[in-house]
């Protein structure tokens, strides 16, 4: 009897070991998850369904939230567009490579991999569609890790903001819609391989004066934000295309999707940060300019229908994608892996403090900003010579009551942390004008490379022109 029990236990242990070995082998053999980063331009905190919008229908973004996690306190630490994208792609505060404001043309570090370079080197097919707006002219997407970059479609001349473009058949179409078609094309083409798509459309950058009525009419938004609403509806349509394409190809459960924004919404077109205040343009001193409405979805890995209130930022996306791919993150990152927080393995704030310092001397005055976030507090001043103001954004989300005098110890602690953070900065280098063209050409195709392509200089382009003309003949 005793020998029989031992035999049974040994058999059970053997079976358990075999099962564990089988699971480990299956995990090792499993294809790494696909990654899609949807980085929208100027999407306001409260302009989609998951964040409270009632007048702009976003059923596909709503579904993404239902199948994932809504990040209620995700921030952009280097607003606006150009510095936001540079810090996103590097996963580090822009001030650590000398970016203290817009500073277009400032190179991003060449000795550290971008998000695209990192995933390319881990076996991913990397693609980019839309707005790049970072680095110098030698650092277009094709030279910093992106193997397939969509060309810019020809624009309709009378459209000053360039949302109206020509498709391959010469028909005038809305740019966002065409960008969505290209997103689907990329996924279809690489359904058998792990892929990373950085989809960064011009949408929903203002103005939207030429928005098709068929888009604007789908909203119930008031006149001031009706055109913007139509632009957001179009973005939502593209999310729907993506989800349908992933499902068709059986890829939905093995695809991590992050939807976020490069900076706060534009209040001049009715962009909203409710219940907070501020945004692009006239509201850059309030928290709404720095809030990024973010949804992260990965069915079967990240819980569905969850709302996460921990303090995170767009710098975290790089580390999160690295972890999802099963790779150790580069050491230069300031961001952290969000997956343990989203899955409930860790609690609290991914970051105890977040910092801002926009003080580029020749940048627009409205974009100057010095700030710290900690717990329920936001410490703020526009210029470093100004006195600190303190707001409790839980009790006072519109930042209408300065409580700095009431809580001097909080001001002292946060100011001290900001001063310590500044020690990691480097002085802003001189922006050197580069004779090169880093952006993809106009057309309907893709620039295909190994992601380390060198842009042509003006002289190289001049010499190439006769050959190009000959090909056209």
XYZ file of C-alpha atoms in Angstrom:
473
model
C 0.000 0.000 0.000
C 2.746 2.413 1.043
C 4.788 1.527 -2.062
C 1.671 2.085 -4.159
C 1.171 5.579 -2.675
C 4.795 6.446 -3.367
C 4.413 5.247 -6.938
C 1.284 7.380 -7.364
C 3.020 10.436 -5.888
C 6.055 9.931 -8.099
C 3.828 9.552 -11.115
C 1.922 12.711 -10.184
C 5.157 14.633 -9.637
C 6.475 13.346 -12.920
C 3.269 14.411 -14.658
C 3.393 17.860 -13.049
C 7.020 18.317 -14.082
C 6.163 17.243 -17.608
C 3.236 19.671 -17.691
C 5.408 22.519 -16.430
C 8.037 21.651 -19.004
C 5.374 21.608 -21.694
C 4.029 25.008 -20.618
C 7.538 26.480 -20.521
C 8.278 25.053 -23.954
C 5.025 26.443 -25.352
C 5.780 29.880 -23.881
C 9.276 29.776 -25.344
C 7.945 28.786 -28.757
C 5.085 31.288 -28.734
C 5.412 34.129 -31.176
C 6.216 37.411 -29.404
C 3.202 39.729 -29.205
C 2.561 42.218 -31.937
C 2.602 45.838 -30.797
C 0.547 48.739 -32.145
C 1.128 52.220 -30.705
C -1.596 54.661 -31.736
C -0.170 58.086 -30.888
C -2.817 60.701 -31.669
C -1.993 64.380 -32.146
C -3.649 66.791 -29.663
C -6.361 64.406 -28.456
C -8.016 66.010 -25.442
C -8.320 64.184 -22.141
C -12.135 64.210 -22.198
C -12.739 63.864 -25.937
C -13.416 60.117 -26.154
C -15.975 57.823 -24.557
C -13.695 56.147 -21.992
C -12.884 59.583 -20.565
C -16.423 60.912 -20.442
C -17.237 62.362 -23.876
C -20.966 62.098 -24.598
C -21.192 64.190 -27.756
C -18.508 62.449 -29.839
C -19.204 58.756 -30.497
C -16.103 56.557 -30.203
C -17.480 52.985 -30.131
C -14.220 51.346 -31.191
C -12.086 53.208 -28.647
C -14.799 52.354 -26.111
C -14.391 48.687 -27.036
C -10.623 48.966 -26.673
C -11.198 50.280 -23.143
C -13.697 47.505 -22.382
C -11.042 44.984 -23.445
C -8.240 46.687 -21.538
C -7.307 49.324 -18.986
C -8.051 53.052 -18.954
C -5.137 55.056 -17.517
C -6.708 58.025 -15.740
C -3.455 59.722 -14.699
C -1.107 59.286 -17.652
C 1.024 62.312 -18.518
C 3.194 63.806 -21.234
C 6.339 65.064 -19.522
C 7.718 66.976 -22.515
C 4.865 68.798 -24.249
C 4.053 69.762 -26.982
C 4.331 67.721 -30.217
C 8.055 67.628 -31.146
C 9.524 67.176 -27.640
C 6.699 64.803 -26.741
C 7.532 62.522 -29.676
C 11.283 62.713 -29.065
C 10.926 61.689 -25.411
C 8.424 58.961 -26.325
C 10.726 57.421 -28.917
C 13.737 57.531 -26.573
C 11.864 56.591 -23.388
C 13.622 59.334 -21.453
C 13.107 62.906 -20.310
C 14.055 65.233 -23.156
C 16.093 67.405 -20.802
C 18.584 64.545 -20.487
C 19.554 65.127 -24.120
C 19.130 68.901 -24.083
C 15.515 69.348 -25.177
C 13.804 72.032 -23.094
C 11.080 73.102 -25.507
C 10.075 72.792 -29.139
C 13.662 73.002 -30.485
C 12.841 71.400 -33.842
C 15.946 70.050 -35.532
C 17.637 68.998 -32.297
C 19.057 65.501 -32.723
C 17.953 62.703 -30.447
C 20.801 60.603 -28.972
C 22.646 58.555 -31.564
C 24.284 56.274 -28.995
C 20.979 55.015 -27.579
C 18.349 52.972 -29.453
C 14.957 54.398 -30.260
C 11.910 52.296 -29.577
C 11.913 51.288 -33.250
C 15.582 50.297 -33.262
C 15.172 48.270 -30.091
C 12.254 46.179 -31.365
C 13.782 45.837 -34.840
C 16.907 44.360 -33.271
C 14.736 41.911 -31.321
C 13.277 40.466 -34.524
C 10.260 42.682 -35.079
C 9.171 44.106 -38.423
C 8.833 47.806 -37.614
C 6.560 50.267 -39.405
C 5.607 53.921 -39.131
C 2.713 55.892 -40.601
C 2.074 59.620 -40.298
C 3.749 62.406 -38.353
C 7.379 61.966 -37.233
C 8.463 65.438 -36.050
C 11.575 64.590 -34.046
C 15.341 64.592 -34.352
C 17.378 66.341 -37.016
C 17.003 65.797 -40.761
C 19.333 62.822 -40.742
C 17.032 61.109 -38.254
C 13.888 60.323 -40.183
C 11.975 57.167 -39.268
C 13.785 55.092 -41.914
C 17.128 55.933 -40.294
C 16.053 55.352 -36.675
C 14.696 51.824 -36.701
C 11.597 51.759 -38.890
C 11.856 49.298 -41.738
C 8.639 50.241 -43.536
C 7.581 53.887 -43.610
C 4.481 55.047 -45.464
C 4.992 57.798 -48.018
C 3.016 61.016 -47.670
C 0.020 61.079 -50.057
C -0.228 64.054 -52.430
C -2.144 66.904 -50.861
C -5.045 68.857 -52.305
C -3.594 72.322 -52.865
C -6.554 74.333 -51.633
C -6.546 72.603 -48.250
C -4.214 74.660 -46.053
C -4.063 72.075 -43.267
C -3.534 69.174 -45.672
C -6.143 66.742 -44.395
C -7.553 66.479 -47.900
C -5.275 64.283 -50.020
C -5.373 62.246 -53.214
C -5.532 58.482 -53.118
C -3.927 56.245 -55.775
C -6.910 56.693 -58.078
C -6.746 60.491 -57.786
C -9.837 60.721 -55.598
C -9.884 63.292 -52.800
C -10.032 61.546 -49.418
C -9.608 62.392 -45.733
C -6.006 61.747 -44.687
C -6.873 59.906 -41.465
C -8.993 57.424 -43.401
C -6.126 56.719 -45.791
C -3.724 56.318 -42.854
C -6.088 53.705 -41.437
C -6.098 51.782 -44.719
C -2.310 51.704 -44.634
C -2.367 50.459 -41.066
C -4.508 47.514 -42.152
C -2.258 46.930 -45.165
C 0.792 46.685 -42.902
C -0.895 44.235 -40.516
C -2.121 42.047 -43.371
C 1.346 41.980 -44.895
C 3.041 40.889 -41.674
C 0.445 38.692 -40.028
C 2.919 35.790 -39.874
C 5.660 37.777 -38.115
C 5.894 39.786 -34.914
C 5.392 43.431 -35.892
C 5.547 46.855 -34.287
C 3.499 49.638 -35.857
C 3.912 53.226 -34.701
C 0.756 54.854 -36.083
C 1.092 58.602 -35.513
C -1.426 60.411 -37.717
C -1.697 64.158 -38.181
C -5.141 63.756 -36.600
C -6.499 65.501 -34.629
C -4.264 68.540 -35.014
C -6.244 71.696 -35.750
C -7.785 73.185 -37.795
C -10.545 70.980 -39.182
C -12.222 73.525 -41.420
C -12.548 71.044 -44.286
C -13.962 68.164 -42.256
C -16.398 66.125 -44.392
C -19.987 66.584 -43.277
C -20.417 62.810 -43.200
C -17.969 62.769 -40.271
C -19.089 65.922 -38.439
C -22.766 64.924 -38.679
C -22.131 61.781 -36.648
C -21.509 63.881 -33.549
C -23.906 65.834 -31.357
C -21.142 68.260 -30.430
C -21.877 71.999 -30.206
C -20.743 74.201 -33.053
C -17.389 75.100 -31.492
C -16.229 71.475 -31.325
C -18.275 69.902 -34.101
C -15.424 69.936 -36.622
C -12.951 68.532 -34.100
C -15.561 65.930 -33.217
C -15.654 64.810 -36.831
C -11.873 64.387 -36.792
C -12.085 62.241 -33.660
C -14.852 60.136 -35.212
C -12.481 59.426 -38.109
C -9.729 58.328 -35.700
C -12.215 55.991 -34.036
C -13.106 54.528 -37.436
C -9.455 53.590 -37.946
C -9.319 51.876 -34.551
C -12.296 49.859 -35.751
C -10.460 48.894 -38.935
C -7.467 47.765 -36.888
C -9.527 45.609 -34.519
C -11.414 44.008 -37.429
C -8.142 43.268 -39.236
C -6.561 41.716 -36.162
C -9.607 39.527 -35.591
C -9.735 38.452 -39.234
C -6.128 37.303 -39.007
C -6.504 35.685 -35.579
C -4.082 38.188 -34.018
C -6.192 40.089 -31.503
C -5.174 38.112 -28.421
C -1.500 38.305 -29.316
C -1.455 42.045 -29.973
C -0.723 44.746 -27.411
C -2.395 48.040 -28.346
C -1.627 51.389 -26.732
C -3.731 54.436 -27.624
C -2.499 57.774 -26.321
C -1.938 61.436 -27.212
C 1.143 63.602 -27.663
C -0.302 66.540 -25.698
C -3.565 68.050 -24.446
C -6.471 69.031 -26.682
C -6.844 72.349 -28.454
C -9.393 74.477 -26.615
C -9.808 76.805 -29.625
C -11.628 73.942 -31.372
C -13.450 72.848 -28.250
C -10.996 70.228 -27.016
C -11.804 69.300 -23.424
C -9.784 68.268 -20.366
C -12.787 67.952 -18.032
C -12.881 67.722 -15.082
C -9.484 69.397 -15.318
C -8.596 72.677 -16.968
C -6.136 73.574 -19.694
C -4.856 72.275 -23.002
C -2.973 73.308 -26.085
C -2.831 77.004 -26.952
C -4.279 79.189 -24.211
C -4.322 76.590 -21.443
C -0.737 75.427 -21.310
C -0.221 76.409 -17.676
C -2.879 74.038 -16.362
C -2.659 70.282 -15.950
C -4.863 69.562 -18.987
C -1.987 70.363 -21.358
C 0.024 67.507 -19.888
C -2.668 64.831 -19.454
C -2.657 62.101 -22.096
C -5.855 60.024 -22.430
C -4.474 56.488 -22.600
C -5.947 53.030 -23.093
C -3.848 49.847 -23.067
C -5.331 46.556 -24.245
C -3.929 43.037 -24.515
C -6.681 40.406 -24.166
C -5.809 37.523 -21.906
C -2.832 39.340 -20.395
C -4.191 42.692 -19.225
C -7.531 42.608 -17.339
C -10.577 43.864 -19.216
C -12.648 46.845 -18.157
C -10.258 48.152 -15.519
C -9.523 51.784 -14.644
C -6.058 52.545 -13.306
C -5.404 55.713 -11.314
C -1.681 55.353 -10.692
C 0.616 58.104 -11.976
C 2.268 57.092 -15.256
C 3.564 58.815 -18.375
C 4.291 58.257 -22.061
C 7.950 57.584 -21.190
C 6.695 54.265 -19.793
C 5.558 52.898 -23.134
C 9.099 51.960 -24.232
C 9.784 49.900 -21.091
C 6.334 48.326 -21.306
C 6.813 47.236 -24.924
C 10.225 45.796 -24.070
C 8.718 43.755 -21.239
C 5.856 42.566 -23.444
C 8.434 41.346 -25.973
C 10.192 39.429 -23.197
C 13.298 41.581 -23.388
C 15.302 43.515 -20.815
C 14.799 47.245 -21.298
C 17.761 49.473 -22.227
C 19.417 51.087 -19.229
C 18.928 54.653 -20.461
C 15.140 54.604 -19.959
C 13.384 56.836 -17.445
C 10.088 55.006 -17.945
C 8.954 51.872 -16.135
C 7.149 48.703 -17.180
C 3.421 49.279 -16.619
C 2.322 45.669 -17.082
C 2.626 44.640 -13.394
C 0.472 47.621 -12.398
C -2.137 47.003 -15.073
C -2.342 43.301 -14.180
C -2.626 44.005 -10.454
C 0.708 42.419 -9.482
C 1.866 45.816 -8.208
C -0.156 48.567 -6.562
C 0.304 52.303 -6.249
C 2.033 54.770 -8.540
C 4.528 53.665 -11.189
C 6.206 57.043 -10.504
C 6.314 58.759 -7.132
C 7.171 62.057 -8.853
C 6.878 63.381 -12.398
C 8.672 66.541 -13.558
C 8.405 69.273 -16.177
C 10.879 71.946 -17.291
C 10.142 73.851 -20.490
C 12.406 76.897 -20.475
C 13.918 77.102 -23.942
C 14.726 80.852 -24.235
C 13.459 81.336 -27.796
C 10.340 79.188 -27.384
C 6.869 80.758 -27.205
C 6.229 82.236 -23.763
C 2.997 80.259 -23.375
C 4.961 77.012 -23.583
C 7.259 77.805 -20.643
C 6.434 75.495 -17.757
C 8.033 74.288 -14.515
C 6.036 71.689 -12.577
C 6.016 68.611 -10.345
C 3.322 65.983 -9.669
C 3.312 64.058 -6.368
C 0.401 62.292 -4.683
C -2.617 64.621 -5.026
C -0.413 67.669 -5.535
C 0.673 69.717 -8.523
C 3.427 72.264 -7.902
C 3.693 74.829 -10.680
C 5.252 78.036 -11.917
C 5.628 79.357 -15.441
C 9.214 80.596 -15.152
C 11.929 79.598 -12.742
C 12.033 83.132 -11.320
C 8.316 82.982 -10.400
C 7.010 81.854 -7.027
C 5.663 78.323 -6.699
C 1.917 77.692 -6.727
C 0.437 74.509 -5.253
C -2.835 72.820 -6.139
C -4.666 69.803 -4.768
C -5.972 68.347 -8.019
C -8.239 65.860 -6.215
C -10.188 68.550 -4.364
C -9.520 71.280 -6.931
C -9.123 69.689 -10.393
C -9.535 73.056 -12.121
C -6.596 74.494 -10.152
C -8.435 77.568 -8.952
C -7.180 77.715 -5.345
C -3.450 78.085 -4.682
C -2.654 76.440 -1.325
C 1.134 76.967 -1.313
C 1.022 79.121 1.826
C -1.127 76.565 3.633
C 1.244 73.648 2.895
C 4.792 75.067 2.835
C 6.303 71.678 3.731
C 4.749 70.129 0.595
C 6.134 72.951 -1.546
C 9.582 72.498 -0.003
C 9.581 68.726 -0.580
C 8.417 68.957 -4.205
C 10.746 71.855 -5.056
C 13.656 69.907 -3.567
C 12.823 66.851 -5.682
C 12.633 69.032 -8.812
C 16.057 70.544 -8.044
C 17.524 67.063 -7.567
C 15.993 65.864 -10.857
C 17.588 68.793 -12.693
C 21.044 67.461 -11.848
C 20.607 64.751 -14.508
C 20.126 67.324 -17.276
C 22.562 68.402 -19.962
C 22.819 71.932 -21.405
C 20.852 72.483 -24.611
C 23.251 71.889 -27.518
C 23.318 74.158 -30.511
C 20.927 73.024 -33.242
C 22.962 72.390 -36.369
C 21.169 72.728 -39.690
C 21.661 69.557 -41.689
C 21.548 69.347 -45.477
C 19.384 66.258 -45.715
C 15.790 65.227 -46.162
C 14.762 62.742 -43.518
C 11.038 62.483 -44.204
C 9.660 59.987 -46.736
C 8.799 61.279 -50.223
C 5.325 62.036 -51.533
C 3.523 59.023 -52.906
C 1.332 56.049 -52.089
C 4.002 53.442 -51.447
C 6.370 52.562 -48.635
C 10.031 53.292 -48.018
C 11.483 49.824 -47.372
C 14.873 49.519 -45.646
C 16.640 47.902 -42.724
C 15.737 50.907 -40.565
C 19.188 52.478 -40.726
C 18.939 54.253 -44.075
C 20.927 57.474 -44.487
C 18.936 60.407 -45.924
C 20.118 62.006 -49.145
C 21.928 65.333 -49.072
C 20.853 68.127 -51.408
C 23.753 67.333 -53.754
C 22.823 63.643 -53.818
C 19.218 64.542 -54.593
C 20.365 66.847 -57.408
C 22.455 64.094 -58.985
C 19.582 61.635 -58.648
C 17.086 63.896 -60.456
C 18.144 63.029 -64.055
C 17.822 59.309 -63.269
C 14.403 59.905 -61.719
C 13.238 61.847 -64.768
C 14.521 59.078 -67.005
C 12.514 56.492 -65.049
C 9.382 58.602 -65.361
C 9.760 58.732 -69.141
